[in-house]
XYZ file of C-alpha atoms in Angstrom:
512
model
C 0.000 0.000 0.000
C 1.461 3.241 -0.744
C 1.608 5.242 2.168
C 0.650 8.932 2.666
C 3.992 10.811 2.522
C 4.469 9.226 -0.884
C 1.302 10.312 -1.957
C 2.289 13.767 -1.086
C 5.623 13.439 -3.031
C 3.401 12.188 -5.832
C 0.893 14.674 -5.784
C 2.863 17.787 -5.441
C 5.836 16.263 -8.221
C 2.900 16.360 -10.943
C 1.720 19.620 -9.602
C 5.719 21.398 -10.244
C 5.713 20.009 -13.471
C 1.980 20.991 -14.207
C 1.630 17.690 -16.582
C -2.241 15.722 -16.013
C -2.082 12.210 -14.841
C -3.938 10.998 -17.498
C -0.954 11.327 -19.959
C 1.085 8.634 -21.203
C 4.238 8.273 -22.320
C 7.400 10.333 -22.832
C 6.377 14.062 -21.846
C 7.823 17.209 -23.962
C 7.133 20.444 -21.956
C 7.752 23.188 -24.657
C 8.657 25.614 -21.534
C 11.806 23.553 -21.120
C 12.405 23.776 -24.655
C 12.689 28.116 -24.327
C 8.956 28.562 -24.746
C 7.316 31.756 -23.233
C 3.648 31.871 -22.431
C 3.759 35.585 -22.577
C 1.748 36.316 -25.574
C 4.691 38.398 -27.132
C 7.294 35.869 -27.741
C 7.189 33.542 -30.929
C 7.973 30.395 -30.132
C 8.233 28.487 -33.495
C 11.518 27.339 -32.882
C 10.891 25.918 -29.002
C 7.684 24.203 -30.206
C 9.189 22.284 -33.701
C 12.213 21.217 -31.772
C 10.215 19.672 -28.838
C 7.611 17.904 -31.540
C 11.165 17.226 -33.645
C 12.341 15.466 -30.393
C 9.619 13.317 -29.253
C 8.532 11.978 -32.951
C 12.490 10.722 -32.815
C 12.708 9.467 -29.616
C 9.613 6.978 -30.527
C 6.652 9.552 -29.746
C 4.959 11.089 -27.009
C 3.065 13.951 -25.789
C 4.061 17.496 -26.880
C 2.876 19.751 -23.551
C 1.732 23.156 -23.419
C 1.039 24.007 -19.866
C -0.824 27.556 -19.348
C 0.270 30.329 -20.673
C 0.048 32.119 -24.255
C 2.216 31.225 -27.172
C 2.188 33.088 -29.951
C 3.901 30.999 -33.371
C 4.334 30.253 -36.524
C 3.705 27.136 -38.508
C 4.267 24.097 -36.490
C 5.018 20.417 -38.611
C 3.829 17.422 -36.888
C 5.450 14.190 -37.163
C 4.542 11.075 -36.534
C 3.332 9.596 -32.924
C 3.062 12.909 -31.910
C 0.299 14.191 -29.624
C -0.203 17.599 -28.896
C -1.908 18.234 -25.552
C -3.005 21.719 -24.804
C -3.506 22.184 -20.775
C -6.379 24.101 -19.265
C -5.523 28.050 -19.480
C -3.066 27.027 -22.339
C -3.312 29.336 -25.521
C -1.607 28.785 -28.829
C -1.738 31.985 -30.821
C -1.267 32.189 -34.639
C 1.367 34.957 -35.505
C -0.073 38.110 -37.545
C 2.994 37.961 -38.727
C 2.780 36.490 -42.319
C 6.332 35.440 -42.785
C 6.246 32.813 -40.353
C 3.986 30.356 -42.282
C 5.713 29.145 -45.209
C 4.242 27.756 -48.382
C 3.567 23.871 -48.197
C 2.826 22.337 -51.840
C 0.514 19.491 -51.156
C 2.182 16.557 -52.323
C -1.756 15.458 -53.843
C -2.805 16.395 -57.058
C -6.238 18.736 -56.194
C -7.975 21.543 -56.918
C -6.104 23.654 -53.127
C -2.573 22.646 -53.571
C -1.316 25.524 -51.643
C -0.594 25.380 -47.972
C -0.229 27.815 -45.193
C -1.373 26.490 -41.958
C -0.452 27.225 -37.894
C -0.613 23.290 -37.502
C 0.415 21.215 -40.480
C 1.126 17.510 -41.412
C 2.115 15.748 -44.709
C 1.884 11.821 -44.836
C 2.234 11.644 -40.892
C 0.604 9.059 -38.822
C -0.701 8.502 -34.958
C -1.112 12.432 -34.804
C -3.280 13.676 -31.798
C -4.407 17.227 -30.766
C -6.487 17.380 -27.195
C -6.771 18.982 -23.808
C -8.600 21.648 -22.407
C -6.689 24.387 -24.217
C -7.482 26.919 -26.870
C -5.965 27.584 -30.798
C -6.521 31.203 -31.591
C -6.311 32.545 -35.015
C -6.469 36.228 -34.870
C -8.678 36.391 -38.026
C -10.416 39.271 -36.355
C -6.667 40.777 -36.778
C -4.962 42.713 -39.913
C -3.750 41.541 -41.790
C -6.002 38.709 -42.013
C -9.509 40.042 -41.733
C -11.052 41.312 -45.214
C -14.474 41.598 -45.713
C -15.409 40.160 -48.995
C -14.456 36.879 -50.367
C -13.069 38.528 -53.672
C -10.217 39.739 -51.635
C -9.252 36.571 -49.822
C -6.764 35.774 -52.969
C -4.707 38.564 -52.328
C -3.456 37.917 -48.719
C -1.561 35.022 -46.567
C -4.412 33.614 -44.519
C -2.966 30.373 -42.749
C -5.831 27.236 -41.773
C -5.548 26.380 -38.050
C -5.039 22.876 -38.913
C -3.943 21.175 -41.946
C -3.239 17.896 -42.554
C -2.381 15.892 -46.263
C -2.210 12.265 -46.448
C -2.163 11.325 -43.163
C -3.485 8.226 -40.874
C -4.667 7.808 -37.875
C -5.482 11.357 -36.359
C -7.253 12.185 -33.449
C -8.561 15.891 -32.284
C -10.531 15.950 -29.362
C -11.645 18.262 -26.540
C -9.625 21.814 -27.576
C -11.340 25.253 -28.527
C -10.523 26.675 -31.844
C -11.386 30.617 -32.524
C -11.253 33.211 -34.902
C -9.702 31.153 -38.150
C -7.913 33.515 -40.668
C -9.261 31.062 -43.188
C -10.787 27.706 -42.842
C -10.147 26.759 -39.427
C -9.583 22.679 -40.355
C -8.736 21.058 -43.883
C -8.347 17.817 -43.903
C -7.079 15.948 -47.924
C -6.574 12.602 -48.644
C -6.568 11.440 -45.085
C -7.850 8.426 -43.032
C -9.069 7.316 -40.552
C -9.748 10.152 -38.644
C -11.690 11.058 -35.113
C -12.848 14.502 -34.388
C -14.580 14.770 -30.715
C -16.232 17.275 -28.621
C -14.897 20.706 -30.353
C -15.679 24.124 -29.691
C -15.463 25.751 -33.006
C -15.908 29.957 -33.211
C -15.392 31.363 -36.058
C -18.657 33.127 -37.005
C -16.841 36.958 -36.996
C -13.550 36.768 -37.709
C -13.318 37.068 -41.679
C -14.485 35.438 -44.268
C -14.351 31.803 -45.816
C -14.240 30.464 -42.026
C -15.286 26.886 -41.811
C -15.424 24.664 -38.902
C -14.386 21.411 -40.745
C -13.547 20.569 -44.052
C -13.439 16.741 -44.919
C -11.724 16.484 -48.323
C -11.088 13.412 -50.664
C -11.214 11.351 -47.247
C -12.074 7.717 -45.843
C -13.121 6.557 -42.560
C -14.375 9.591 -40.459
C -15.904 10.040 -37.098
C -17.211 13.114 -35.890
C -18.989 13.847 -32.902
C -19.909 15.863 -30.167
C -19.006 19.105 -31.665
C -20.078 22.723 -31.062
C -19.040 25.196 -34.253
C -20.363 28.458 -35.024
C -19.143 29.796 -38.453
C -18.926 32.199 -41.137
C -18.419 29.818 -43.720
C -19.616 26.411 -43.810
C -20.211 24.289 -40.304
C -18.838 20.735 -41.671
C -18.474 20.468 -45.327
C -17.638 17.208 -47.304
C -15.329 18.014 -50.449
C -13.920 16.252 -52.918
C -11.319 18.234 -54.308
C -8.949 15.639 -56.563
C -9.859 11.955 -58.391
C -10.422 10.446 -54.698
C -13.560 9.693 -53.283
C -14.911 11.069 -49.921
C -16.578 7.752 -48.276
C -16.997 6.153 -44.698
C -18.079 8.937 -42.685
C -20.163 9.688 -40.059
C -21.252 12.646 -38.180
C -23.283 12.797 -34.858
C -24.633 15.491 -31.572
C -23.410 18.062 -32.612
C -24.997 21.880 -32.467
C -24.363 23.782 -35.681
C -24.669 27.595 -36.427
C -23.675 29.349 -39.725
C -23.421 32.364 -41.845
C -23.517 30.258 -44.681
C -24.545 26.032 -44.112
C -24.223 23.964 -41.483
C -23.873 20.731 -42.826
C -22.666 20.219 -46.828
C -21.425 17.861 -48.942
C -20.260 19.125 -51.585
C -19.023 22.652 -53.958
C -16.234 20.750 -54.987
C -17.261 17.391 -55.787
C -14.801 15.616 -58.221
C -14.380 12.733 -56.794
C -17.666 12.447 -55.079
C -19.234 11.138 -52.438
C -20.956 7.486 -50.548
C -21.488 5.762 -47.653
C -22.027 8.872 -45.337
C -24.675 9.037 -42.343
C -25.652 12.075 -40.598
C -27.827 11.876 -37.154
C -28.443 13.644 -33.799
C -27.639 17.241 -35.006
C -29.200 20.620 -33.800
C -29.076 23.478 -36.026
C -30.257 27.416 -35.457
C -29.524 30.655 -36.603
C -27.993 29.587 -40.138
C -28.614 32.215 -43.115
C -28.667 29.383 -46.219
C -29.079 25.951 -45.659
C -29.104 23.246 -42.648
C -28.387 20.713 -45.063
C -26.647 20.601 -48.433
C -26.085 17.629 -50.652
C -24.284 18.791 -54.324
C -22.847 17.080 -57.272
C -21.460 20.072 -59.504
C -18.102 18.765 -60.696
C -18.958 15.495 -61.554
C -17.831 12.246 -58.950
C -21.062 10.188 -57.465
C -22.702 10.842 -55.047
C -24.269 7.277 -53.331
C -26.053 5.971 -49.896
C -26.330 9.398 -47.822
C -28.374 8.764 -44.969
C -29.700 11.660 -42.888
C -31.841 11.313 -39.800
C -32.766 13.083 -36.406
C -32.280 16.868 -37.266
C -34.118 19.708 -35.625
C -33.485 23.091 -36.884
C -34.788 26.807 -35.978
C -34.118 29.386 -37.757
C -32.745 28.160 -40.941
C -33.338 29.776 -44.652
C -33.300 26.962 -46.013
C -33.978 23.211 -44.663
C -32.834 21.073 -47.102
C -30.777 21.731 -50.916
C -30.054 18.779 -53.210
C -28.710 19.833 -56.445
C -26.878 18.156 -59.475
C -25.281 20.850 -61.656
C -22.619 20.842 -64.250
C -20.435 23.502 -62.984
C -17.680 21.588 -64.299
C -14.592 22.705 -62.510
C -11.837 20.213 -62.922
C -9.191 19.659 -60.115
C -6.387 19.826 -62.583
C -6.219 21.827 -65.959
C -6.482 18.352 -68.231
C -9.401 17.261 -66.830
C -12.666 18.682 -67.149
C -15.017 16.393 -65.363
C -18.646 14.968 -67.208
C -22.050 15.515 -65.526
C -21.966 13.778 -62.223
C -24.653 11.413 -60.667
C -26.730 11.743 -57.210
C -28.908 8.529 -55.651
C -29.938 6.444 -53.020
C -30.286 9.491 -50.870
C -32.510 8.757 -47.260
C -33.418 12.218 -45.484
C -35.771 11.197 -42.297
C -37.122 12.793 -39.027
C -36.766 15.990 -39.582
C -38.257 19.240 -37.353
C -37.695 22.791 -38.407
C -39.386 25.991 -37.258
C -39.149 29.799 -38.301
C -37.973 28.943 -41.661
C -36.922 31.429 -44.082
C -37.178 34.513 -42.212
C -33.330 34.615 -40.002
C -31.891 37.420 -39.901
C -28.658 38.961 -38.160
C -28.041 42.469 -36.278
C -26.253 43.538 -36.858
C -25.843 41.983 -40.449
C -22.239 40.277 -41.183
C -20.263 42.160 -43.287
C -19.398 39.276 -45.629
C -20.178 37.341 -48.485
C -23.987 35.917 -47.717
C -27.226 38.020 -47.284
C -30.038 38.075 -45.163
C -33.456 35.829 -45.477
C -35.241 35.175 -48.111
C -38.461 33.912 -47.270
C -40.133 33.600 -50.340
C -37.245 31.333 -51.669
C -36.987 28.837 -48.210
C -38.968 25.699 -49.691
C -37.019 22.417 -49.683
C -35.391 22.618 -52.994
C -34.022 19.492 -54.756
C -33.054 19.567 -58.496
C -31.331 17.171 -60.902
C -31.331 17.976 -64.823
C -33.589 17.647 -67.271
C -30.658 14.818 -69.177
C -29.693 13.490 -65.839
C -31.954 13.093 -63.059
C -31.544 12.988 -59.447
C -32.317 8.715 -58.900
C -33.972 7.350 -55.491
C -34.644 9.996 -52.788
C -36.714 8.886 -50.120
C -37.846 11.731 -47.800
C -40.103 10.675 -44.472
C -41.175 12.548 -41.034
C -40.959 16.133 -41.847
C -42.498 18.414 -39.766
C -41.349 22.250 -41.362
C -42.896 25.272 -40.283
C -41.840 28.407 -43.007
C -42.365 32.072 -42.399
C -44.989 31.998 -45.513
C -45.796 35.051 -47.259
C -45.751 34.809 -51.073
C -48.581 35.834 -53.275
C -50.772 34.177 -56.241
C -48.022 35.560 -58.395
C -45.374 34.448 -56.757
C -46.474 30.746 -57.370
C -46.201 31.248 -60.865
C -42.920 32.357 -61.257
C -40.350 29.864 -62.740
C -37.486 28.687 -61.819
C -33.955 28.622 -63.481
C -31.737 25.486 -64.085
C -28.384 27.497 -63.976
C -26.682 24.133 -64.061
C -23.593 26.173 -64.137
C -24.434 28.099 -60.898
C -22.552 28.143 -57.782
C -24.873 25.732 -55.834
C -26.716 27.157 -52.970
C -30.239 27.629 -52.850
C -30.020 31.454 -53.246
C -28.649 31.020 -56.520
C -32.089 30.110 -58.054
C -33.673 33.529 -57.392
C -35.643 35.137 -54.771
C -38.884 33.533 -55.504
C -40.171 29.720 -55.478
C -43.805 28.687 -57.001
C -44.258 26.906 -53.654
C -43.783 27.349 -50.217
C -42.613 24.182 -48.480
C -41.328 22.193 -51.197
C -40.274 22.301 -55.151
C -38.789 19.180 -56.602
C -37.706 18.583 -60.589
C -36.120 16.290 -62.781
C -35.725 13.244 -60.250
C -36.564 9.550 -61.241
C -37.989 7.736 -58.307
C -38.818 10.345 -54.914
C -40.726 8.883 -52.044
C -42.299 10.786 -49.242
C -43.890 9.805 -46.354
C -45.626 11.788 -43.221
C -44.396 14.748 -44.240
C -45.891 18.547 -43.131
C -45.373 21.871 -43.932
C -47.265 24.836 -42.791
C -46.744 28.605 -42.613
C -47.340 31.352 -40.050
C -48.213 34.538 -42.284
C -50.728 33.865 -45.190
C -49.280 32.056 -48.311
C -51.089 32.039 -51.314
C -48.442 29.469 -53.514
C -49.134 25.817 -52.910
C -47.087 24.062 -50.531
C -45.710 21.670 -53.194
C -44.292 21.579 -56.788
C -43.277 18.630 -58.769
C -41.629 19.464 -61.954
C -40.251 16.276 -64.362
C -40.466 13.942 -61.418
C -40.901 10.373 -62.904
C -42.341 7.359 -60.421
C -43.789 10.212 -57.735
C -44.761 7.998 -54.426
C -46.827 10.192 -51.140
C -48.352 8.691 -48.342
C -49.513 10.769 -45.669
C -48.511 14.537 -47.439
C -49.960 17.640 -46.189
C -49.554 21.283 -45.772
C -51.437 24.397 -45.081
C -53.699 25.991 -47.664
C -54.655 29.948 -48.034
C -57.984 30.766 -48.480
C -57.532 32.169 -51.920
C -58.403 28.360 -53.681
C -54.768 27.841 -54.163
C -53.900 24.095 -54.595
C -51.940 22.232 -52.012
C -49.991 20.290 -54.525
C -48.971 21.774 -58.260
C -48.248 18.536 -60.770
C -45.864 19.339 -63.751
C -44.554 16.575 -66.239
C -44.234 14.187 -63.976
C -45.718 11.143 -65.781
C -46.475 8.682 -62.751
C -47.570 9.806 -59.683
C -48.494 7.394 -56.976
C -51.139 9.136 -53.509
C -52.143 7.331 -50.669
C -56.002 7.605 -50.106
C -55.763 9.083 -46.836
C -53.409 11.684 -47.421
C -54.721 15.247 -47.700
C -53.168 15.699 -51.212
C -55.634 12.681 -52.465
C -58.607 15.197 -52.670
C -58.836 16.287 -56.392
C -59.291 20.097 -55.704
C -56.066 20.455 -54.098
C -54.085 19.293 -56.868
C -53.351 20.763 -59.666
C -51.870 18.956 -62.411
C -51.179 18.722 -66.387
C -52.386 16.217 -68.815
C -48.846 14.649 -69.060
C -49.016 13.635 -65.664
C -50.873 10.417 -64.810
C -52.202 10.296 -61.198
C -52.677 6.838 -59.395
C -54.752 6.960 -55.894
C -54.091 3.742 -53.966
């Protein structure tokens, strides 16, 4: 049994050297390495030599104990874990000179590096503690206020990491990102837990996460509030973005919260979504795009409760086109086997912000807030199944409004707000898909909307059980039928009485 002057000695030897308990093997204090916690100092040099040292002694744990250290880019190695002790600070340099130019090794679309963390084809990499990573994007010369300017300065990502295996980053608060705040390319197997993410008013292009071209992802338990997108999938090279999974977290944006997509190459499958909570975001909660070819296959969304949103849901396939090298220019791309379930929104389409961000999104627009999901007319969107949606809009449009057409724009940067400021319906307009099925879904609207609550344009093999949605009182149909060949009601559904659809003699209606 130990006995109690040992414990002491114990107690009070962890307590000098201010390392936790819970931390394994060898221990590199950067203090003993010349570090200063003083805010003022940089402390590049102290902090690679200590990460230098402990990835070639056989690995360990890089320790910041509390205090403030300013630096420049820092290059993990492998077996390296970077713990960040309570009251601990690492503070990205204003200083532009002190992040040098990494040339990712991948061929993709972002080749060009600048990060305060970085790691090229590294493995067992961790990054935890109780600590905080500032960025000083609020700071010149980093902060601009319009995204056409972001080419012209040195704006370093928090963390960056190429072809590596085997991370972890867990527990730590990241803030104020002079760019995105994490990029992850062609990486694997990789754990993201229980982040605090702020980033919302520092500049712009500020994500939270940014999965790119990677396999085998958990993450979970995060809280991010940012400019730019929350957690974006991208696919920014040849290689596919598959395995992934993200889970409880709370999401608030400036732009999305969740995506998958922009850059979409490579594409996209096996991906599940659950568990999230998502408020105050000015575009969309969720985002699914194919624009630059790749697949995208088995997305499954479910449990995802939103208030104030513009927009709940955007699927698009587009042919933007954009290859990720000069030789290539991808072919139209291909979305299916899409599952979107159980999923509550309120106050939809009317968040706004005071005051406004100075950046590069805009304010609500109600009238435009319906679920929007569009393929093309020569390649359609192919088995979406939509069930338990419960959406309450801000309503509002007119008679006229629900005539107005939409655009294609296949070519369009995809977000919903690129499709105009109007929709012909309220709560949802759907075109050119083969095979959608819906199921106990609701809309409704608090101020008086005189469009009907659905539009189906070009949707071929058109299944409904159990659809409904608030009607004005100006005879407007519930449900507006374009095209769309083979449509399939339940008989108990509200949409299964004849005077509240409204349809065209190509479409062929089938009440079961």
């Amino acid at each position: 049994m130990l006995n109690m002057s040992k414990l002491f000695f114990l107690i009070a030897t962890l307590s000098v050297f201010n390392v936790p308990y819970a931390l394994s093997g060898n221990v590199y204090n950067i203090t003993d390495y010349g570090a200063k916690g003083d805010s003022v100092t940089i402390n590049t040099v102290f902090i690679q030599k200590a990460v230098d040292d402990c990835s070639l002694n056989g690995g360990g744990t890089v320790f910041f104990p509390a205090g403030i250290y300013q630096s420049g880019t820092i290059c993990l190695k492998d077996d390296v874990h970077l713990y960040l002790d309570r009251g601990a600070i690492l503070l990205c340099s204003t200083d532009t000179s002190a992040f040098p130019l990494h040339k990712s090794p991948m061929v993709a679309l972002r080749t060009n590096m600048y990060s305060l963390i970085y790691a090229e084809r590294k493995k067992n990499i961790t990054i935890s503690g109780e600590g905080t990573i500032i960025g000083q994007g609020d700071k010149p010369p980093y902060h601009i206020a319009h995204s056409n300017q972001h080419l012209s300065v040195v704006r370093p990502k928090i963390i960056c990491m190429v072809q590596c295996e085997n991370i972890r980053v867990k527990g730590i608060t990241l803030r104020n990102s002079p760019s995105w705040m994490q990029h992850y390319l062609g990486c694997s197997d990789l754990f993201i837990d229980g982040l605090t993410v702020r980033n919302r008013r520092s500049s712009v292009n500020n994500d939270g996460i940014d999965i790119d071209c990677c396999k085998n992802v958990c993450i979970s338990n995060c809280n991010i509030d940012s400019e730019d997108d929350c957690i974006v999938m991208k696919s920014t090279s040849w290689q596919m973005c598959e395995n992934i999974t993200i889970s409880n977290c709370i999401l608030s944006s400036h732009c999305n919260a969740l995506k998958c997509g922009t850059e979409t190459n490579g594409g996209f499958q096996n991906i599940t979504i659950s568990n999230c909570v998502i408020f105050d975001t000015y575009l969309s909660g969720i985002a699914l795009e194919i624009v630059d070819g790749g697949t995208m296959n088995l997305i499954n969304i479910n449990n995802i409760t939103m208030n104030k949103v513009n927009n709940p849901l955007f699927i698009k396939l587009g042919n933007r086109a954009r290859p990720y090298c000069k030789d290539i220019v991808p072919n139209i791309g291909e979305m299916k086997n899409i599952q979107v379930t159980n999923i509550q929104a309120d106050n939809v389409g009317d968040f706004t912000e005071e005051p406004d961000l100075e950046f590069s999104h805009h304010n609500a627009r109600f009238k435009a807030a319906a679920v929007f999901i569009d393929g093309l007319p020569e390649k359609n969107i192919g088995n979406i199944v939509l069930e338990n949606f419960f959406i309450g809009y801000a309503g509002g449009g007119t008679k006229e409004d629900g005539l107005s057409k939409v655009p294609q724009n296949p070519q369009a940067y995809p977000e919903y707000s690129s499709y105009g400021d109007v929709r012909p319906s309220y709560g949802f307009f759907c075109r050119d898909i083969e095979g959608l099925r819906m199921r106990n879904i609701q809309v409704t609207f608090e101020k008086q909307d005189d469009r009907p609550a659905y539009q189906f344009e070009a949707v071929k093999q058109l299944f409904m059980e159990q659809v409904s949605g608030d009607i004005s009182d100006v005879g407007q149909p519930l449900m507006r039928l374009v095209q769309c060949g083979d449509v399939y009601l339940d008989k108990g559904g509200v949409a299964v009485k004849k005077k509240n659809i409204e349809k065209d003699r190509d479409t062929k209606l089938h009440v079961r």
